[in-house]
Amino acid sequence: MLGHRPGGYLAWQWYLHRVRGYVVFREVKSREEWNSLVRGLGGSALQAWEWGEFRGEQGWRVLRLAHLQGSAAAQVLLRRFPVPGFGSFAYAPYGPVLSDEVSGDELRGVVSSLAERVGAEGASLLEVEPRLFEGEGLGAGFERSPSSVQPRCTFVLDVREDTEAQLSALPKDTRYGVRRARKQGVVAGESDNPERDLESFMDLLEETAGRQSFALRPREYYRRFMKVLPAHLIVARREGDEKLLAGAVILTSGPESVYLYGASTREGENLYASYLTQFEALSVARARGARRYDLGGIPCAPVEDHPLFGVYRFKKKFGGREERYVGLHETKLSPLRAGILKAGISGYYSFQKLRGRGPGPISD
């Protein structure tokens, strides 16, 4: 991971890493450099520069840190506690991003040094959610949380070279659903008028949320999401009709696309419109250069009485491989202040959930 021993200033950094066990981070302030680094490490769209800019609009301060040798990076979001003296809450969504060569003691060195770095920024609590596979540990000082902010389990599809190859890769019943939707006059594709269609999609999203009992954010959140991020709205309707039957929002970043929001009418469900919507989302992902399509999260324990069991069953029909990550881990940089911060965060999530303004942490 670190290569040969360098000279001069880098020799001192090499000494810190090899002899003292430190990992040195530097701040990156260039969009191009940051996105190139994250994509090269196979990072999530939530570690892309654009995601940090979007969250910055919601009051987060963004700190983008790169390992001196380029083998790790972390986009950390910091939020100051409203009461003076309690410091900040620091969170790395699907981060840090790590080279495949980082493992064992080196991994523990990375997260430990990341904690030291954000502590120097005034953080009292650090939460990380690296996309490490289930079973890997982050070492002493980090505790696994019983819930996660980002999905811990998901299905991932390979984006094939063309539409015929993509259709052939789907399970038989799902191919039937795509073809059946087309035979019934359903057409789908990326919206050619996203501002207009987004309002209709949000109507549909609210209808679906009421039917399936999941929380939503305010409408302005989705409007800004579509404007600031490399996001795409895929819509399905009957040919010649303006009414939406189904829709989906995907986020693209380098070789990855992520399905984040979806909705459908009951009529759309009967017409298999969601099958065709997802198939066309894969076409949009392919056109943007993606090779990996993340279906956006499933229950880790998909029992029939789970509120998202229907979501699990639908996503499973596309035949993706299941990925399970280590989940949310946290370290208290200042135990007393961190305890108060956690209580405040928990109260905030509970309040937002009661208002129907956000789902809060995801339980396995």
Tab-separated table of C-alpha atoms in Angstrom:
chain	number	residue	atom	x	y	z
A	1	MET	CA	0.000	0.000	0.000
A	2	LEU	CA	2.731	2.461	0.864
A	3	GLY	CA	5.458	1.453	-1.541
A	4	HIS	CA	9.167	2.170	-0.972
A	5	ARG	CA	10.452	4.496	1.710
A	6	PRO	CA	10.548	8.094	0.362
A	7	GLY	CA	12.868	10.929	1.313
A	8	GLY	CA	12.490	14.455	2.737
A	9	TYR	CA	9.070	15.463	4.022
A	10	LEU	CA	7.532	12.193	2.868
A	11	ALA	CA	10.150	10.307	4.875
A	12	TRP	CA	8.729	11.939	8.009
A	13	GLN	CA	5.211	10.848	7.014
A	14	TRP	CA	6.498	7.352	6.294
A	15	TYR	CA	8.035	7.338	9.778
A	16	LEU	CA	4.752	8.406	11.362
A	17	HIS	CA	2.910	5.589	9.616
A	18	ARG	CA	5.415	2.767	9.949
A	19	VAL	CA	6.935	3.564	13.314
A	20	ARG	CA	4.298	5.551	15.169
A	21	GLY	CA	1.284	3.815	13.591
A	22	TYR	CA	-0.310	7.057	12.337
A	23	VAL	CA	-2.027	7.542	8.999
A	24	VAL	CA	-1.660	11.022	7.590
A	25	PHE	CA	-4.595	12.741	5.891
A	26	ARG	CA	-4.598	15.891	3.802
A	27	GLU	CA	-7.595	18.001	2.869
A	28	VAL	CA	-8.657	17.985	-0.797
A	29	LYS	CA	-10.304	21.129	-2.189
A	30	SER	CA	-10.492	20.271	-5.887
A	31	ARG	CA	-13.665	18.677	-7.264
A	32	GLU	CA	-11.787	16.921	-10.060
A	33	GLU	CA	-9.086	15.544	-7.794
A	34	TRP	CA	-11.595	14.376	-5.197
A	35	ASN	CA	-13.960	12.626	-7.589
A	36	SER	CA	-11.062	10.976	-9.397
A	37	LEU	CA	-9.737	9.652	-6.082
A	38	VAL	CA	-13.114	8.368	-4.871
A	39	ARG	CA	-13.930	6.685	-8.170
A	40	GLY	CA	-10.484	5.115	-8.338
A	41	LEU	CA	-11.079	3.599	-4.902
A	42	GLY	CA	-14.512	2.283	-5.897
A	43	GLY	CA	-16.339	4.703	-3.613
A	44	SER	CA	-20.057	5.282	-3.314
A	45	ALA	CA	-21.947	8.160	-4.928
A	46	LEU	CA	-22.440	9.405	-1.353
A	47	GLN	CA	-18.711	10.073	-1.170
A	48	ALA	CA	-18.732	12.129	-4.385
A	49	TRP	CA	-18.030	15.864	-4.269
A	50	GLU	CA	-21.584	16.659	-5.420
A	51	TRP	CA	-23.158	14.822	-2.492
A	52	GLY	CA	-21.087	16.877	-0.075
A	53	GLU	CA	-22.168	20.087	-1.807
A	54	PHE	CA	-25.795	19.054	-1.578
A	55	ARG	CA	-25.544	18.236	2.128
A	56	GLY	CA	-23.731	21.516	2.638
A	57	GLU	CA	-26.957	23.239	1.627
A	58	GLN	CA	-28.642	21.546	4.601
A	59	GLY	CA	-26.207	23.084	7.064
A	60	TRP	CA	-23.405	20.492	7.141
A	61	ARG	CA	-19.753	21.465	6.905
A	62	VAL	CA	-17.854	19.213	4.516
A	63	LEU	CA	-14.331	17.965	5.126
A	64	ARG	CA	-12.718	15.898	2.361
A	65	LEU	CA	-9.676	13.985	3.550
A	66	ALA	CA	-7.263	11.874	1.509
A	67	HIS	CA	-4.615	9.509	2.772
A	68	LEU	CA	-1.144	10.726	1.892
A	69	GLN	CA	-0.518	7.714	-0.369
A	70	GLY	CA	-4.004	7.734	-1.962
A	71	SER	CA	-5.139	4.418	-0.467
A	72	ALA	CA	-8.021	5.856	1.582
A	73	ALA	CA	-10.334	8.852	1.535
A	74	ALA	CA	-13.266	10.115	3.569
A	75	GLN	CA	-15.822	12.808	2.905
A	76	VAL	CA	-16.896	13.734	6.416
A	77	LEU	CA	-19.991	15.791	7.185
A	78	LEU	CA	-19.820	17.870	10.365
A	79	ARG	CA	-22.734	19.450	12.214
A	80	ARG	CA	-22.229	21.646	15.248
A	81	PHE	CA	-24.434	20.989	18.257
A	82	PRO	CA	-26.684	24.049	18.849
A	83	VAL	CA	-25.587	24.312	22.499
A	84	PRO	CA	-22.106	25.915	22.830
A	85	GLY	CA	-19.345	23.745	24.251
A	86	PHE	CA	-20.522	20.354	22.992
A	87	GLY	CA	-18.592	20.287	19.735
A	88	SER	CA	-19.692	18.736	16.458
A	89	PHE	CA	-21.142	15.486	15.204
A	90	ALA	CA	-19.069	13.982	12.361
A	91	TYR	CA	-20.444	11.428	9.904
A	92	ALA	CA	-18.962	9.695	6.846
A	93	PRO	CA	-21.712	8.197	4.642
A	94	TYR	CA	-20.376	4.964	3.131
A	95	GLY	CA	-16.922	6.117	4.160
A	96	PRO	CA	-14.035	5.994	4.534
A	97	VAL	CA	-13.372	4.671	1.046
A	98	LEU	CA	-10.506	2.195	1.038
A	99	SER	CA	-8.172	0.557	-1.439
A	100	ASP	CA	-8.472	-3.223	-1.685
A	101	GLU	CA	-4.937	-3.372	-0.298
A	102	VAL	CA	-5.993	-1.843	3.025
A	103	SER	CA	-6.838	-4.492	5.607
A	104	GLY	CA	-6.167	-5.576	9.160
A	105	ASP	CA	-3.867	-3.276	11.116
A	106	GLU	CA	-3.756	-0.756	8.265
A	107	LEU	CA	-7.548	-0.462	8.288
A	108	ARG	CA	-7.543	0.152	12.028
A	109	GLY	CA	-4.824	2.763	11.536
A	110	VAL	CA	-6.916	4.552	8.909
A	111	VAL	CA	-10.066	4.854	11.021
A	112	SER	CA	-8.086	5.713	14.145
A	113	SER	CA	-6.252	8.533	12.394
A	114	LEU	CA	-9.497	9.715	10.810
A	115	ALA	CA	-10.952	10.002	14.309
A	116	GLU	CA	-7.927	12.029	15.451
A	117	ARG	CA	-8.279	14.323	12.447
A	118	VAL	CA	-11.962	15.119	12.936
A	119	GLY	CA	-11.372	15.467	16.662
A	120	ALA	CA	-8.954	18.258	15.819
A	121	GLU	CA	-11.875	19.894	13.959
A	122	GLY	CA	-13.891	19.972	17.182
A	123	ALA	CA	-15.915	16.780	16.699
A	124	SER	CA	-17.059	14.968	19.845
A	125	LEU	CA	-18.608	11.989	18.052
A	126	LEU	CA	-17.608	10.282	14.800
A	127	GLU	CA	-19.837	7.831	12.936
A	128	VAL	CA	-18.547	5.940	9.888
A	129	GLU	CA	-20.227	3.496	7.510
A	130	PRO	CA	-17.517	2.054	5.249
A	131	ARG	CA	-18.657	-0.321	2.524
A	132	LEU	CA	-16.636	-3.127	4.008
A	133	PHE	CA	-18.255	-6.514	3.824
A	134	GLU	CA	-19.949	-7.928	6.890
A	135	GLY	CA	-17.543	-9.630	9.272
A	136	GLU	CA	-14.681	-7.134	9.001
A	137	GLY	CA	-13.843	-5.140	12.114
A	138	LEU	CA	-12.764	-1.549	12.640
A	139	GLY	CA	-10.720	-2.225	15.755
A	140	ALA	CA	-10.689	-0.914	19.299
A	141	GLY	CA	-12.412	2.372	19.931
A	142	PHE	CA	-15.197	1.833	17.382
A	143	GLU	CA	-18.484	0.253	18.419
A	144	ARG	CA	-21.091	-1.196	16.051
A	145	SER	CA	-24.434	0.604	16.198
A	146	PRO	CA	-27.625	-1.525	16.204
A	147	SER	CA	-29.005	0.684	13.418
A	148	SER	CA	-27.568	2.335	10.318
A	149	VAL	CA	-28.094	5.574	8.422
A	150	GLN	CA	-27.408	4.075	4.978
A	151	PRO	CA	-28.700	0.629	3.965
A	152	ARG	CA	-26.464	-2.113	5.342
A	153	CYS	CA	-27.791	-4.719	2.927
A	154	THR	CA	-28.538	-4.285	-0.763
A	155	PHE	CA	-28.814	-5.985	-4.130
A	156	VAL	CA	-26.342	-4.972	-6.854
A	157	LEU	CA	-26.755	-5.561	-10.584
A	158	ASP	CA	-24.033	-5.527	-13.214
A	159	VAL	CA	-24.858	-3.030	-15.965
A	160	ARG	CA	-24.527	-5.001	-19.198
A	161	GLU	CA	-23.112	-3.783	-22.503
A	162	ASP	CA	-26.494	-3.273	-24.215
A	163	THR	CA	-30.229	-3.574	-23.616
A	164	GLU	CA	-30.537	-7.078	-25.066
A	165	ALA	CA	-27.756	-8.384	-22.846
A	166	GLN	CA	-29.393	-6.629	-19.878
A	167	LEU	CA	-32.765	-8.195	-20.610
A	168	SER	CA	-31.233	-11.637	-21.048
A	169	ALA	CA	-29.486	-11.321	-17.664
A	170	LEU	CA	-32.798	-10.811	-15.850
A	171	PRO	CA	-34.700	-13.739	-14.335
A	172	LYS	CA	-37.469	-15.187	-16.512
A	173	ASP	CA	-40.382	-13.712	-14.538
A	174	THR	CA	-38.811	-10.238	-14.617
A	175	ARG	CA	-38.248	-10.402	-18.373
A	176	TYR	CA	-41.937	-11.269	-18.630
A	177	GLY	CA	-42.836	-8.190	-16.532
A	178	VAL	CA	-40.773	-5.857	-18.769
A	179	ARG	CA	-42.304	-7.272	-21.951
A	180	ARG	CA	-45.809	-7.352	-20.472
A	181	ALA	CA	-45.626	-3.653	-19.585
A	182	ARG	CA	-44.653	-2.800	-23.151
A	183	LYS	CA	-47.439	-4.955	-24.623
A	184	GLN	CA	-49.954	-3.093	-22.448
A	185	GLY	CA	-48.867	0.243	-23.871
A	186	VAL	CA	-46.561	1.402	-21.082
A	187	VAL	CA	-43.579	3.511	-22.135
A	188	ALA	CA	-40.709	4.510	-19.857
A	189	GLY	CA	-37.503	6.502	-20.012
A	190	GLU	CA	-35.640	9.458	-18.579
A	191	SER	CA	-37.906	12.472	-18.254
A	192	ASP	CA	-37.531	15.082	-21.003
A	193	ASN	CA	-39.183	17.662	-18.710
A	194	PRO	CA	-37.847	16.875	-15.214
A	195	GLU	CA	-39.185	20.021	-13.538
A	196	ARG	CA	-42.759	19.217	-14.575
A	197	ASP	CA	-42.483	15.468	-14.050
A	198	LEU	CA	-40.816	15.831	-10.663
A	199	GLU	CA	-43.944	17.479	-9.250
A	200	SER	CA	-46.071	14.623	-10.573
A	201	PHE	CA	-43.554	12.116	-9.247
A	202	MET	CA	-43.703	13.706	-5.786
A	203	ASP	CA	-47.506	13.397	-5.876
A	204	LEU	CA	-46.994	9.750	-6.680
A	205	LEU	CA	-44.361	9.391	-3.974
A	206	GLU	CA	-46.735	10.826	-1.369
A	207	GLU	CA	-49.470	8.449	-2.511
A	208	THR	CA	-47.113	5.478	-2.264
A	209	ALA	CA	-45.790	6.606	1.130
A	210	GLY	CA	-49.335	6.757	2.479
A	211	ARG	CA	-50.048	3.271	1.154
A	212	GLN	CA	-46.819	1.692	2.387
A	213	SER	CA	-46.278	3.835	5.543
A	214	PHE	CA	-42.821	5.268	4.933
A	215	ALA	CA	-41.619	8.787	5.741
A	216	LEU	CA	-40.761	11.510	3.243
A	217	ARG	CA	-38.698	14.679	3.264
A	218	PRO	CA	-40.135	18.091	2.362
A	219	ARG	CA	-40.694	18.647	-1.356
A	220	GLU	CA	-37.994	21.289	-1.575
A	221	TYR	CA	-35.422	18.642	-0.587
A	222	TYR	CA	-36.226	16.607	-3.710
A	223	ARG	CA	-36.264	19.698	-5.916
A	224	ARG	CA	-32.765	20.689	-4.779
A	225	PHE	CA	-31.633	17.057	-5.000
A	226	MET	CA	-32.487	16.994	-8.706
A	227	LYS	CA	-30.838	20.364	-9.392
A	228	VAL	CA	-27.585	19.967	-7.452
A	229	LEU	CA	-26.780	16.281	-7.972
A	230	PRO	CA	-26.165	14.129	-11.061
A	231	ALA	CA	-29.634	12.649	-10.556
A	232	HIS	CA	-32.026	11.305	-13.187
A	233	LEU	CA	-35.800	10.920	-13.103
A	234	ILE	CA	-37.173	7.904	-14.952
A	235	VAL	CA	-40.920	7.935	-15.576
A	236	ALA	CA	-43.451	5.430	-16.906
A	237	ARG	CA	-46.874	6.246	-18.368
A	238	ARG	CA	-49.280	4.922	-20.964
A	239	GLU	CA	-48.272	6.014	-24.440
A	240	GLY	CA	-49.926	9.349	-25.203
A	241	ASP	CA	-50.975	9.925	-21.581
A	242	GLU	CA	-49.435	12.491	-19.205
A	243	LYS	CA	-50.398	10.664	-16.001
A	244	LEU	CA	-47.500	8.864	-14.343
A	245	LEU	CA	-47.890	5.183	-13.569
A	246	ALA	CA	-44.478	4.780	-11.937
A	247	GLY	CA	-41.211	6.630	-11.456
A	248	ALA	CA	-37.727	6.315	-10.035
A	249	VAL	CA	-34.851	8.627	-9.159
A	250	ILE	CA	-31.311	7.350	-9.571
A	251	LEU	CA	-28.035	9.020	-8.665
A	252	THR	CA	-24.986	8.475	-10.870
A	253	SER	CA	-21.306	8.876	-10.013
A	254	GLY	CA	-18.569	7.440	-12.195
A	255	PRO	CA	-18.990	3.666	-12.483
A	256	GLU	CA	-21.935	3.506	-10.050
A	257	SER	CA	-25.636	4.313	-10.181
A	258	VAL	CA	-27.877	4.071	-7.120
A	259	TYR	CA	-31.652	3.726	-7.050
A	260	LEU	CA	-32.844	6.036	-4.274
A	261	TYR	CA	-36.556	6.822	-4.687
A	262	GLY	CA	-39.389	4.993	-6.370
A	263	ALA	CA	-43.175	5.114	-6.509
A	264	SER	CA	-46.094	3.676	-8.468
A	265	THR	CA	-49.871	3.744	-8.666
A	266	ARG	CA	-51.974	0.643	-8.138
A	267	GLU	CA	-52.778	0.736	-11.847
A	268	GLY	CA	-49.062	0.907	-12.582
A	269	GLU	CA	-48.445	-2.153	-10.429
A	270	ASN	CA	-51.062	-4.099	-12.394
A	271	LEU	CA	-49.416	-3.004	-15.640
A	272	TYR	CA	-45.871	-3.970	-14.495
A	273	ALA	CA	-44.822	-0.338	-14.939
A	274	SER	CA	-42.209	-0.556	-12.143
A	275	TYR	CA	-40.473	-3.444	-13.942
A	276	LEU	CA	-40.101	-1.355	-17.085
A	277	THR	CA	-39.041	1.694	-15.021
A	278	GLN	CA	-36.175	-0.233	-13.444
A	279	PHE	CA	-35.142	-1.690	-16.795
A	280	GLU	CA	-34.986	1.802	-18.293
A	281	ALA	CA	-33.092	3.048	-15.224
A	282	LEU	CA	-30.433	0.489	-16.117
A	283	SER	CA	-30.309	1.983	-19.625
A	284	VAL	CA	-29.801	5.471	-18.161
A	285	ALA	CA	-27.051	4.102	-15.917
A	286	ARG	CA	-25.357	2.510	-18.935
A	287	ALA	CA	-25.529	5.755	-20.919
A	288	ARG	CA	-23.782	7.561	-18.034
A	289	GLY	CA	-20.941	5.032	-17.963
A	290	ALA	CA	-22.066	3.077	-14.893
A	291	ARG	CA	-21.117	-0.563	-14.516
A	292	ARG	CA	-22.712	-1.148	-11.133
A	293	TYR	CA	-26.388	-0.539	-10.284
A	294	ASP	CA	-27.208	-0.485	-6.579
A	295	LEU	CA	-30.876	-1.218	-5.961
A	296	GLY	CA	-30.794	0.949	-2.862
A	297	GLY	CA	-31.238	-1.199	0.200
A	298	ILE	CA	-33.204	-4.203	1.463
A	299	PRO	CA	-34.041	-5.597	4.899
A	300	CYS	CA	-31.130	-7.634	6.206
A	301	ALA	CA	-33.647	-10.022	7.784
A	302	PRO	CA	-36.450	-10.153	5.177
A	303	VAL	CA	-39.237	-11.824	7.153
A	304	GLU	CA	-42.790	-11.490	5.865
A	305	ASP	CA	-43.914	-9.152	8.648
A	306	HIS	CA	-41.067	-6.699	7.960
A	307	PRO	CA	-42.521	-3.372	6.714
A	308	LEU	CA	-40.165	-3.449	3.708
A	309	PHE	CA	-40.702	-7.093	2.795
A	310	GLY	CA	-42.601	-6.072	-0.348
A	311	VAL	CA	-39.654	-3.873	-1.376
A	312	TYR	CA	-37.299	-6.800	-0.795
A	313	ARG	CA	-39.446	-9.150	-2.854
A	314	PHE	CA	-39.625	-6.711	-5.780
A	315	LYS	CA	-35.884	-5.978	-5.839
A	316	LYS	CA	-35.019	-9.653	-5.544
A	317	LYS	CA	-36.856	-10.278	-8.831
A	318	PHE	CA	-34.013	-8.536	-10.713
A	319	GLY	CA	-31.504	-11.222	-9.776
A	320	GLY	CA	-28.774	-9.049	-8.297
A	321	ARG	CA	-26.117	-10.260	-5.919
A	322	GLU	CA	-26.662	-9.469	-2.262
A	323	GLU	CA	-24.044	-7.341	-0.499
A	324	ARG	CA	-23.908	-6.954	3.291
A	325	TYR	CA	-21.769	-4.285	4.900
A	326	VAL	CA	-20.374	-3.843	8.396
A	327	GLY	CA	-22.869	-1.072	9.155
A	328	LEU	CA	-22.594	2.044	11.280
A	329	HIS	CA	-19.668	2.252	13.716
A	330	GLU	CA	-19.021	5.099	16.102
A	331	THR	CA	-16.310	6.367	18.383
A	332	LYS	CA	-16.762	8.857	21.200
A	333	LEU	CA	-13.954	11.393	20.921
A	334	SER	CA	-15.204	13.105	24.069
A	335	PRO	CA	-17.384	10.583	25.965
A	336	LEU	CA	-19.454	13.030	28.019
A	337	ARG	CA	-20.149	15.432	25.165
A	338	ALA	CA	-20.689	12.542	22.739
A	339	GLY	CA	-23.333	11.063	25.033
A	340	ILE	CA	-25.261	14.324	25.017
A	341	LEU	CA	-24.863	14.610	21.250
A	342	LYS	CA	-26.259	11.089	20.750
A	343	ALA	CA	-29.262	11.870	22.926
A	344	GLY	CA	-29.896	15.030	20.899
A	345	ILE	CA	-29.564	13.190	17.575
A	346	SER	CA	-31.935	10.449	18.737
A	347	GLY	CA	-34.485	13.039	19.824
A	348	TYR	CA	-34.203	14.849	16.488
A	349	TYR	CA	-34.787	11.651	14.485
A	350	SER	CA	-37.791	10.741	16.652
A	351	PHE	CA	-39.291	14.194	16.131
A	352	GLN	CA	-38.740	14.098	12.365
A	353	LYS	CA	-40.257	10.630	12.145
A	354	LEU	CA	-43.369	11.796	14.005
A	355	ARG	CA	-43.666	14.678	11.515
A	356	GLY	CA	-43.247	12.241	8.611
A	357	ARG	CA	-40.170	14.175	7.474
A	358	GLY	CA	-37.594	11.396	7.378
A	359	PRO	CA	-37.177	7.702	8.175
A	360	GLY	CA	-34.361	8.125	10.703
A	361	PRO	CA	-31.872	5.306	11.344
A	362	ILE	CA	-32.477	2.003	9.569
A	363	SER	CA	-32.884	-1.069	11.737
A	364	ASP	CA	-31.752	-4.472	10.444
